[in-house]
XYZ file of C-alpha atoms in Angstrom:
646
model
C 0.602 -23.071 15.529
C -2.767 -22.358 13.905
C -1.147 -21.936 10.480
C 0.669 -25.221 10.912
C -2.549 -27.024 11.823
C -4.301 -25.577 8.789
C -1.525 -26.935 6.596
C -1.717 -30.356 8.292
C -5.512 -30.366 7.852
C -5.207 -29.536 4.136
C -2.577 -32.260 3.613
C -4.683 -34.814 5.499
C -7.779 -34.077 3.407
C -5.789 -34.181 0.174
C -4.190 -37.554 0.971
C -7.216 -39.336 2.440
C -9.898 -37.647 0.266
C -11.765 -36.772 3.460
C -14.093 -33.970 2.447
C -15.661 -33.590 5.866
C -13.621 -31.041 7.831
C -15.059 -32.183 11.170
C -14.114 -35.802 10.553
C -10.620 -34.782 9.464
C -10.113 -32.651 12.584
C -11.398 -35.502 14.745
C -8.787 -37.925 13.419
C -6.012 -35.332 13.693
C -6.973 -34.528 17.276
C -7.006 -38.213 18.171
C -3.488 -38.452 16.675
C -2.223 -35.296 18.433
C -2.001 -33.638 15.000
C 0.577 -36.152 13.783
C -0.139 -36.417 10.049
C 1.308 -39.910 9.505
C -0.528 -41.415 12.483
C -3.826 -39.870 11.376
C -3.386 -41.196 7.821
C -2.713 -44.704 9.166
C -5.928 -44.511 11.197
C -7.999 -43.706 8.139
C -6.083 -45.767 5.565
C -4.867 -48.930 7.396
C -2.151 -50.955 5.683
C -3.217 -54.466 6.696
C -5.767 -55.174 3.996
C -9.489 -54.675 3.494
C -10.917 -58.087 4.303
C -13.676 -58.435 6.814
C -11.396 -60.381 9.109
C -8.861 -57.533 9.224
C -11.643 -55.053 9.647
C -12.875 -56.883 12.723
C -9.332 -57.026 14.183
C -8.926 -53.310 13.591
C -12.164 -52.631 15.401
C -10.773 -54.245 18.529
C -7.705 -51.960 18.487
C -9.341 -48.681 17.500
C -12.412 -48.667 19.694
C -12.529 -44.863 19.539
C -13.275 -44.987 15.814
C -15.740 -47.836 16.238
C -17.476 -45.919 18.983
C -18.009 -43.023 16.613
C -19.153 -45.422 13.931
C -22.247 -46.259 15.974
C -23.567 -42.848 15.125
C -21.062 -41.271 12.783
C -23.457 -38.580 11.676
C -23.679 -37.096 15.125
C -20.002 -36.191 14.911
C -19.570 -35.545 11.211
C -22.836 -34.541 9.530
C -22.589 -34.296 5.780
C -23.274 -30.810 4.540
C -22.000 -30.848 0.980
C -24.610 -30.080 -1.658
C -25.583 -32.999 -3.841
C -24.401 -31.305 -6.994
C -20.880 -30.839 -5.639
C -20.570 -34.472 -4.608
C -21.927 -35.507 -7.995
C -19.260 -33.462 -9.766
C -16.503 -34.774 -7.558
C -17.466 -38.416 -7.807
C -18.875 -38.694 -11.309
C -16.023 -40.860 -12.503
C -16.621 -43.454 -9.796
C -20.055 -44.499 -11.023
C -19.107 -45.452 -14.566
C -20.554 -48.640 -16.158
C -17.202 -50.456 -15.814
C -17.891 -50.946 -12.074
C -20.627 -53.475 -12.838
C -17.996 -56.114 -13.422
C -16.925 -56.132 -9.734
C -18.425 -58.360 -7.062
C -21.821 -57.341 -5.737
C -22.218 -55.881 -2.243
C -25.555 -56.749 -0.625
C -26.776 -54.413 2.110
C -29.826 -54.215 4.353
C -30.681 -50.559 5.028
C -33.030 -49.728 7.922
C -34.850 -46.415 7.423
C -38.152 -45.169 8.829
C -38.940 -48.619 10.301
C -38.480 -50.232 6.898
C -35.793 -52.524 5.547
C -34.505 -51.851 2.056
C -32.353 -54.354 0.222
C -29.584 -52.656 -1.757
C -27.279 -54.454 -4.190
C -24.376 -52.548 -5.720
C -21.051 -53.256 -7.368
C -18.103 -53.540 -4.973
C -16.275 -50.870 -6.956
C -19.083 -48.349 -6.376
C -18.217 -45.513 -4.018
C -19.939 -44.331 -0.857
C -21.155 -41.349 -2.867
C -22.818 -43.746 -5.325
C -24.486 -45.535 -2.396
C -25.820 -42.246 -1.022
C -27.282 -41.387 -4.414
C -28.962 -44.786 -4.511
C -30.335 -44.296 -0.984
C -31.644 -40.873 -1.963
C -33.680 -42.524 -4.755
C -34.824 -45.484 -2.625
C -35.473 -43.850 0.747
C -36.092 -40.252 -0.274
C -33.467 -38.798 2.113
C -31.295 -36.159 0.404
C -27.581 -36.895 0.372
C -26.771 -33.772 2.360
C -29.053 -34.966 5.218
C -28.122 -38.645 5.300
C -26.738 -40.014 8.563
C -25.478 -43.598 8.064
C -24.300 -45.884 10.856
C -22.437 -49.187 10.378
C -20.787 -48.234 7.101
C -17.172 -48.369 8.280
C -16.563 -45.281 10.364
C -13.705 -43.031 9.289
C -12.934 -45.151 6.223
C -16.324 -44.380 4.698
C -15.211 -41.306 2.763
C -17.188 -40.199 -0.272
C -14.594 -41.589 -2.686
C -14.040 -44.893 -0.858
C -15.212 -48.013 -2.676
C -17.700 -50.288 -0.918
C -15.364 -53.275 -1.245
C -12.681 -51.420 0.746
C -14.955 -51.011 3.780
C -14.850 -54.679 4.760
C -18.663 -54.991 4.872
C -20.091 -58.418 5.529
C -22.708 -59.915 3.273
C -26.193 -58.502 4.027
C -24.658 -56.022 6.479
C -27.292 -53.928 8.212
C -26.992 -50.138 7.927
C -29.088 -47.543 9.737
C -30.133 -44.458 7.839
C -31.847 -41.457 9.350
C -32.223 -37.853 8.209
C -30.253 -35.184 10.079
C -32.378 -32.923 12.265
C -30.254 -29.900 11.548
C -27.677 -29.036 8.922
C -24.319 -27.641 9.994
C -21.650 -25.985 7.872
C -18.150 -27.424 7.756
C -16.567 -24.334 9.296
C -19.050 -24.478 12.174
C -18.225 -28.165 12.741
C -14.512 -27.381 12.750
C -15.028 -24.506 15.165
C -17.006 -26.684 17.570
C -14.465 -29.512 17.463
C -11.605 -27.141 18.306
C -13.503 -25.345 21.079
C -12.633 -26.022 24.734
C -15.769 -26.841 26.748
C -15.974 -26.125 30.471
C -18.070 -28.571 32.499
C -19.100 -27.645 36.018
C -19.950 -30.961 37.682
C -21.597 -31.060 41.127
C -21.322 -34.137 43.328
C -22.713 -34.052 46.850
C -21.120 -30.961 48.400
C -18.180 -30.850 45.998
C -17.952 -29.076 42.696
C -15.469 -29.845 39.900
C -14.604 -27.537 37.020
C -13.233 -29.555 34.085
C -12.115 -28.383 30.665
C -12.204 -30.637 27.595
C -11.644 -30.236 23.854
C -14.643 -30.713 21.617
C -13.342 -34.077 20.388
C -13.759 -35.750 23.805
C -16.705 -38.114 24.117
C -19.231 -38.139 26.935
C -18.020 -41.634 27.871
C -14.495 -40.299 28.435
C -15.876 -37.529 30.648
C -17.743 -40.103 32.730
C -14.555 -42.153 33.075
C -12.753 -39.085 34.415
C -15.552 -38.434 36.879
C -15.105 -42.020 38.090
C -11.458 -41.181 38.826
C -12.552 -38.145 40.841
C -15.569 -39.503 42.698
C -15.022 -43.296 42.730
C -18.522 -43.791 41.261
C -18.283 -46.390 38.483
C -19.790 -45.264 35.192
C -22.580 -47.863 35.434
C -23.659 -46.381 38.802
C -23.534 -42.734 37.738
C -26.854 -40.902 37.598
C -26.554 -37.658 35.643
C -28.624 -34.526 35.383
C -28.003 -31.851 32.775
C -26.916 -33.782 29.680
C -28.867 -32.814 26.510
C -31.040 -35.541 25.019
C -28.971 -37.039 22.193
C -29.178 -40.480 20.630
C -26.064 -42.466 21.506
C -24.987 -39.873 24.068
C -22.009 -41.762 25.509
C -20.375 -42.166 22.091
C -21.024 -38.572 21.039
C -18.279 -35.957 21.178
C -18.885 -32.851 23.271
C -18.885 -30.651 20.178
C -22.112 -32.297 18.964
C -23.959 -32.703 22.246
C -25.248 -29.127 22.389
C -23.579 -27.889 25.588
C -24.076 -24.416 27.002
C -21.253 -21.914 26.611
C -19.111 -20.646 28.249
C -19.774 -23.458 30.753
C -22.327 -26.218 31.202
C -23.858 -27.222 34.538
C -24.084 -30.958 35.363
C -24.910 -33.015 38.434
C -23.844 -36.589 39.175
C -24.713 -38.926 42.018
C -24.471 -42.608 42.825
C -27.434 -44.804 41.913
C -29.406 -46.216 44.900
C -28.143 -49.567 46.196
C -31.338 -51.432 45.294
C -30.891 -50.405 41.644
C -27.251 -51.399 41.400
C -26.287 -54.677 39.859
C -23.597 -56.887 41.264
C -20.416 -57.007 39.246
C -17.526 -59.316 39.473
C -14.320 -57.330 39.609
C -11.023 -58.384 38.121
C -8.210 -56.098 39.194
C -5.911 -55.423 36.263
C -2.582 -53.788 36.928
C -1.712 -51.240 34.301
C 0.693 -48.346 34.015
C -2.045 -46.147 32.572
C -3.998 -44.586 35.423
C -7.033 -43.907 33.256
C -7.374 -47.520 32.256
C -6.188 -49.075 35.520
C -8.653 -49.502 38.381
C -10.936 -52.470 37.662
C -12.403 -54.466 34.829
C -16.053 -55.135 35.563
C -18.215 -57.982 34.343
C -21.908 -57.744 34.931
C -23.457 -60.511 36.947
C -27.044 -60.764 38.052
C -27.664 -59.614 41.612
C -29.093 -56.838 43.716
C -26.141 -55.462 45.650
C -22.451 -55.438 46.408
C -20.828 -58.161 48.418
C -18.371 -57.545 51.211
C -15.617 -58.913 49.003
C -16.505 -56.366 46.306
C -16.251 -53.520 48.809
C -12.851 -54.810 49.838
C -11.694 -54.676 46.225
C -13.072 -51.148 45.810
C -11.209 -49.999 48.916
C -8.062 -51.724 47.659
C -8.265 -49.998 44.284
C -9.025 -46.651 45.896
C -6.138 -46.867 48.336
C -3.780 -47.928 45.559
C -4.876 -45.028 43.386
C -4.558 -42.471 46.203
C -1.158 -43.590 47.437
C 1.072 -40.476 47.502
C 3.905 -40.272 45.050
C 6.352 -39.656 47.906
C 6.649 -41.249 51.318
C 5.989 -39.202 54.411
C 8.908 -37.550 56.254
C 11.460 -37.612 53.430
C 14.924 -37.012 54.908
C 16.997 -36.776 51.725
C 15.770 -34.500 48.944
C 17.553 -36.411 46.178
C 16.148 -39.766 47.339
C 12.675 -38.208 47.509
C 12.937 -37.078 43.873
C 14.056 -40.543 42.785
C 11.094 -42.106 44.589
C 8.723 -39.532 43.056
C 9.938 -40.286 39.524
C 9.610 -44.047 39.999
C 6.099 -43.900 41.492
C 4.921 -41.381 38.921
C 6.107 -43.609 36.075
C 4.570 -46.690 37.697
C 1.201 -44.974 38.081
C 0.900 -43.066 34.816
C 2.895 -45.251 32.453
C 5.924 -44.635 30.227
C 4.458 -41.521 28.559
C 5.580 -39.263 31.388
C 8.198 -36.519 31.697
C 11.760 -37.519 32.412
C 11.988 -36.167 35.958
C 15.354 -34.982 37.265
C 16.671 -37.255 40.004
C 18.546 -35.074 42.473
C 18.170 -32.062 44.725
C 16.569 -28.802 43.616
C 19.951 -27.057 43.808
C 21.413 -29.696 41.466
C 18.476 -29.223 39.061
C 19.078 -25.457 39.044
C 22.772 -26.023 38.309
C 21.890 -28.449 35.502
C 19.414 -26.052 33.860
C 20.067 -22.412 34.793
C 23.701 -22.121 35.871
C 25.374 -23.491 32.760
C 26.844 -21.337 29.962
C 24.100 -19.505 28.092
C 24.211 -21.669 24.960
C 23.807 -24.849 27.067
C 21.151 -23.414 29.394
C 17.599 -24.808 29.707
C 14.379 -23.885 31.454
C 13.582 -25.513 34.784
C 10.049 -26.839 35.197
C 9.122 -27.685 38.805
C 6.050 -29.946 38.794
C 4.131 -29.692 42.089
C 1.808 -32.624 42.788
C -0.908 -32.960 45.442
C -3.001 -36.084 45.949
C -5.928 -34.183 47.489
C -6.450 -32.060 44.390
C -9.220 -33.208 42.045
C -7.211 -32.071 39.050
C -4.169 -34.285 39.643
C -5.308 -37.390 37.753
C -6.554 -35.526 34.677
C -3.500 -33.244 34.563
C -1.001 -36.098 34.867
C -2.722 -38.538 32.529
C -3.997 -36.201 29.808
C -1.791 -33.103 29.877
C 1.592 -34.421 30.959
C 0.962 -37.565 28.892
C 0.351 -35.568 25.696
C 3.069 -36.164 23.105
C 3.335 -32.467 22.261
C 3.842 -31.568 25.921
C 6.366 -34.378 26.433
C 8.379 -33.393 23.365
C 8.349 -29.732 24.395
C 9.501 -30.543 27.919
C 12.196 -32.975 26.772
C 13.683 -30.514 24.277
C 13.659 -27.350 26.377
C 13.247 -28.186 30.073
C 14.825 -29.905 33.023
C 11.748 -31.213 34.859
C 11.867 -31.497 38.652
C 8.973 -33.238 40.437
C 7.789 -33.042 44.049
C 4.754 -34.225 46.003
C 3.305 -31.640 48.415
C 0.745 -34.003 49.976
C 2.569 -34.440 53.298
C 3.282 -31.223 55.271
C 6.869 -32.208 56.058
C 7.671 -32.725 52.380
C 5.916 -29.438 51.583
C 8.101 -27.589 54.098
C 11.245 -29.245 52.749
C 10.520 -27.974 49.238
C 9.691 -24.469 50.502
C 12.998 -24.337 52.370
C 14.869 -25.516 49.265
C 13.112 -22.881 47.147
C 13.923 -20.161 49.701
C 17.589 -21.170 49.875
C 17.986 -21.411 46.101
C 15.738 -18.607 44.804
C 14.924 -16.442 47.810
C 11.896 -15.822 50.062
C 9.774 -14.252 47.300
C 9.890 -17.461 45.246
C 9.074 -19.524 48.336
C 6.077 -17.278 49.067
C 4.897 -17.713 45.460
C 4.888 -21.506 45.852
C 3.252 -21.306 49.274
C 0.413 -19.109 47.929
C -0.777 -21.684 45.343
C -4.071 -23.144 46.711
C -4.545 -26.905 46.767
C -7.531 -26.746 44.406
C -5.268 -25.119 41.764
C -2.699 -27.900 42.011
C -1.010 -29.627 40.340
C 1.065 -26.761 38.977
C 4.063 -26.396 36.713
C 6.395 -23.650 37.937
C 8.679 -22.361 35.174
C 12.046 -21.037 36.348
C 14.551 -19.317 34.084
C 17.795 -17.378 34.249
C 17.177 -13.672 33.555
C 20.009 -11.080 33.687
C 22.200 -13.097 36.053
C 19.196 -13.840 38.305
C 17.428 -17.190 38.623
C 13.733 -16.510 39.244
C 10.196 -17.808 38.685
C 8.880 -16.763 35.286
C 5.339 -18.170 35.432
C 3.092 -20.686 37.172
C 0.776 -22.887 35.074
C -2.002 -24.213 37.303
C -3.711 -27.566 36.859
C -7.085 -26.180 35.708
C -5.981 -25.686 32.090
C -6.330 -27.600 28.856
C -3.615 -29.007 26.639
C -3.642 -25.982 24.341
C -3.278 -23.575 27.272
C -0.472 -25.664 28.746
C 1.393 -25.845 25.432
C 0.778 -22.123 24.900
C 2.266 -21.312 28.304
C 5.297 -23.504 27.613
C 5.837 -21.998 24.159
C 5.551 -18.466 25.542
C 8.181 -19.243 28.185
C 10.423 -20.891 25.583
C 10.225 -17.863 23.279
C 11.011 -15.461 26.118
C 13.794 -17.738 27.327
C 15.269 -18.081 23.818
C 15.466 -14.305 23.426
C 17.027 -13.895 26.875
C 19.431 -16.786 26.277
C 20.556 -15.226 23.010
C 21.148 -11.925 24.795
C 23.056 -13.661 27.591
C 25.077 -15.632 25.031
C 25.962 -12.376 23.267
C 27.064 -10.806 26.554
C 29.077 -13.911 27.372
C 30.777 -13.780 23.978
C 31.624 -10.115 24.480
C 32.882 -10.801 27.997
C 34.920 -13.751 26.753
C 36.363 -11.560 23.999
C 37.326 -8.889 26.541
C 38.829 -11.474 28.824
C 40.678 -13.024 25.892
C 42.137 -9.620 24.901
C 43.062 -8.911 28.518
C 44.589 -12.354 28.822
C 46.587 -11.819 25.629
C 47.742 -8.424 26.895
C 48.734 -9.950 30.212
C 50.596 -12.712 28.417
C 52.388 -10.162 26.211
C 53.249 -8.091 29.282
C 54.543 -11.164 31.079
C 56.570 -12.112 28.021
C 57.988 -8.578 27.896
C 58.851 -8.785 31.576
C 60.487 -12.135 31.021
C 62.468 -10.721 28.097
C 63.556 -7.732 30.213
C 64.496 -10.045 33.045
C 66.451 -12.209 30.622
C 68.285 -9.162 29.235
C 69.016 -7.952 32.739
C 70.288 -11.367 33.667
C 72.503 -11.450 30.581
C 73.784 -7.955 31.381
C 74.479 -8.932 34.967
C 76.198 -12.087 33.805
C 78.322 -10.143 31.356
C 79.208 -7.566 34.021
C 80.078 -10.342 36.418
C 82.263 -12.055 33.838
C 83.941 -8.731 33.021
C 84.591 -8.047 36.683
C 85.893 -11.554 37.123
C 88.159 -11.048 34.120
C 89.401 -7.771 35.526
C 89.946 -9.356 38.867
C 91.749 -12.245 37.241
C 93.880 -9.866 35.170
C 94.616 -7.761 38.217
C 95.503 -10.857 40.129
C 97.776 -11.999 37.344
C 99.296 -8.509 37.165
C 99.892 -8.484 40.884
C 101.318 -11.952 40.714
C 103.513 -10.922 37.812
C 104.678 -7.828 39.662
C 105.287 -9.916 42.730
C 107.254 -12.338 40.630
C 109.215 -9.523 39.037
C 109.779 -7.938 42.415
C 111.001 -11.234 43.733
C 113.318 -11.584 40.743
C 114.464 -8.029 41.168
C 115.088 -8.543 44.867
C 116.966 -11.762 44.119
C 119.016 -10.056 41.457
C 119.754 -7.134 43.783
C 120.921 -9.542 46.449
C 123.346 -11.139 43.997
C 124.853 -7.844 42.780
C 128.373 -7.510 44.203
C 129.348 -4.466 46.196
C 130.336 -1.423 44.162
C 133.993 -0.334 44.450
C 134.624 2.915 46.224
C 135.618 6.121 44.396
C 139.007 6.254 46.004
C 139.824 2.669 45.187
C 142.668 2.419 42.641
C 142.500 -1.221 41.628
C 141.104 -2.577 38.398
C 137.678 -0.949 38.360
C 135.419 -0.867 35.335
C 133.051 2.001 34.864
C 129.872 0.891 33.092
C 127.416 3.459 31.708
C 123.960 2.076 30.636
C 121.670 3.987 28.259
C 118.008 3.260 28.969
C 115.582 2.459 26.143
C 113.161 5.118 24.885
C 111.291 7.037 26.026
C 113.893 7.344 28.797
C 116.678 9.826 28.084
C 118.804 9.334 31.165
C 121.312 6.594 31.875
C 122.521 4.389 34.666
C 126.119 4.331 35.747
C 127.967 1.933 38.089
C 131.421 0.717 38.865
C 132.402 -2.923 38.901
C 135.597 -4.770 39.527
C 137.194 -5.886 36.322
C 137.076 -9.379 37.648
C 133.259 -9.255 38.141
C 131.342 -11.445 35.725
C 128.763 -10.556 33.145
C 126.168 -12.118 35.461
C 126.856 -9.392 38.032
C 126.166 -6.715 35.395
C 122.954 -8.457 34.299
C 121.824 -8.826 37.941
C 122.422 -5.114 38.416
C 120.242 -4.299 35.392
C 117.586 -6.784 36.580
C 117.543 -5.122 40.011
C 116.820 -1.842 38.272
C 113.822 -3.402 36.418
C 115.472 -4.476 33.218
C 115.704 -8.292 33.310
C 117.474 -10.009 30.515
C 114.365 -11.909 29.358
C 112.842 -8.572 28.411
C 115.837 -6.547 27.368
C 118.977 -6.982 25.338
C 122.314 -5.540 26.486
C 124.148 -4.151 23.467
C 127.796 -3.026 23.492
C 128.557 -0.001 21.348
C 131.741 -1.119 19.651
C 131.809 -3.593 18.267
C 128.035 -3.957 18.422
C 127.102 -7.177 20.068
C 124.401 -8.652 22.320
C 126.120 -9.265 25.604
C 123.201 -11.408 26.870
C 124.321 -14.051 24.415
C 127.846 -14.124 25.873
C 128.909 -16.410 28.655
C 127.612 -15.024 31.890
C 130.679 -16.266 33.723
C 132.994 -14.122 31.604
C 134.602 -11.259 33.376
C 134.056 -7.709 32.373
C 137.717 -7.407 31.542
C 137.501 -10.400 29.259
C 134.506 -8.889 27.556
C 136.524 -5.697 27.030
C 134.267 -3.660 29.249
C 137.271 -2.462 31.235
C 138.200 0.172 32.145
C 134.948 1.798 31.023
C 132.233 1.139 28.527
C 128.817 2.497 27.486
C 126.180 -0.093 26.786
C 122.554 0.222 25.563
C 119.317 -1.527 26.591
C 116.858 -2.621 23.891
C 113.484 -4.227 24.452
C 113.145 -7.619 23.064
């Protein structure tokens, strides 16, 4: 961060030709170290006329305030010879052709009339004043010259000076080196302010003015700045407009006392209440009016402003945590303006899920902002620290911000119970142990090694740099842990992916085996069905053949007896191979061929399967008329026939 600021400082000085380091740091601090904003402050784009200069003064009162005594903040310490070398080209004779600038310079109770070309630079003017007034350039403190625009190389015509403008010149009491000025402006000053029986410890950067400190004390004590009586401020000309770095405060802390001015010394002021979203500028606008004391109506307005300012950010006895957070966010934004964190609107458990319980690469830090109206640090912390652009950008980019008001005991207990349920009793005890005078606080919660826990607590008694440093430290630690968690998640996802692929392959293999088994079973079933069908057909065929054989046997006529002497034909039948035996039977000569064929069919040799062949002459008897008698077929008195398969 320091290296970055050094680079910004160098760029700012190179662009604006601001040789004074202290002045450059002042403008950068006022612009939150935003280079473009700081350049626009020093080099405005809306012209250099006196009219525009006056309009700019109304918008940039901080710069004009410093202009009243610019030397107190940015004393010139460059040797005359260096400024002469740097600015030699600006005092050439060609500048005499420009319009004259007439100035009235007040120095040592004397008025000096100075006339110079409008193209002459501030460095040329300082050289002229050194000759006229006898004050060396390195010790000149000039007021009314144009504030931050009055750089050494700036031309007088660009400063928007009116004709016969009055400048005040005085010699510096003490010289200060640029590095010492820069160190003072970047130092954090601790002010210990006592008021009645209370004591406030406030920390400010060196660029804060005394007037701004008094305004903050008004927010804490309700004593308007005009009624504040101080003890402990160093004696400095133009004290209210002087930054703390140039006041001469004691280090490491400076003791101050403030009290309200007696009533008989207070002037009556007419109050106009102005509603504003900025808590530092809200309260009242005061117009002085002659008088010796407050009126009852004025006191009523003061009480009204005080009660409005001290109204808690959450109602008492909140029943629903999510509704309480929504109310907190709305009241916080209404009080402190749009430059506030984007508070999460929901329960603490929902905020933890949104920030800490997401995948590692989408995870964020959780910042729990704890507010308390009775703490003297609340107004300064909310307006100056949480309203800082750097803090807001850091929170928006890396945090989910959850806000809660601990002012009412019931709301305090509700948050503690939520913390205990979500993070455990240790986290709840950590929140409970924060004293009220250290509030407000920003509790940083992060996910570490599968555990959601409190990483750090940033109390309200810190400056902007300490707050940003604490946030950056948490972000760096969180980034390293998130990267580690993301790596572990990737490895776990890879293992799960491999396991899932293996399971899918195993399931596919099982499915393939099941399919094969099903096919095998189906084939076996079909084969069995085919066998059964074939067996059935075989049985049916055998039954059919048996029926035919039985029918044929029933039709075969009775065989003649051996002793019978009538016309009897002896028929001998040779069986087909591989049979070697023969059948023999007697028939009446008058029996038909059908009787012979029925006999053969009854023995298992039906005519549709076998041919009946006579030996001589060779002929197929199955082709003869079945009604022919054996005698007619010349099978009488005996004959040998053969069976052949068709």
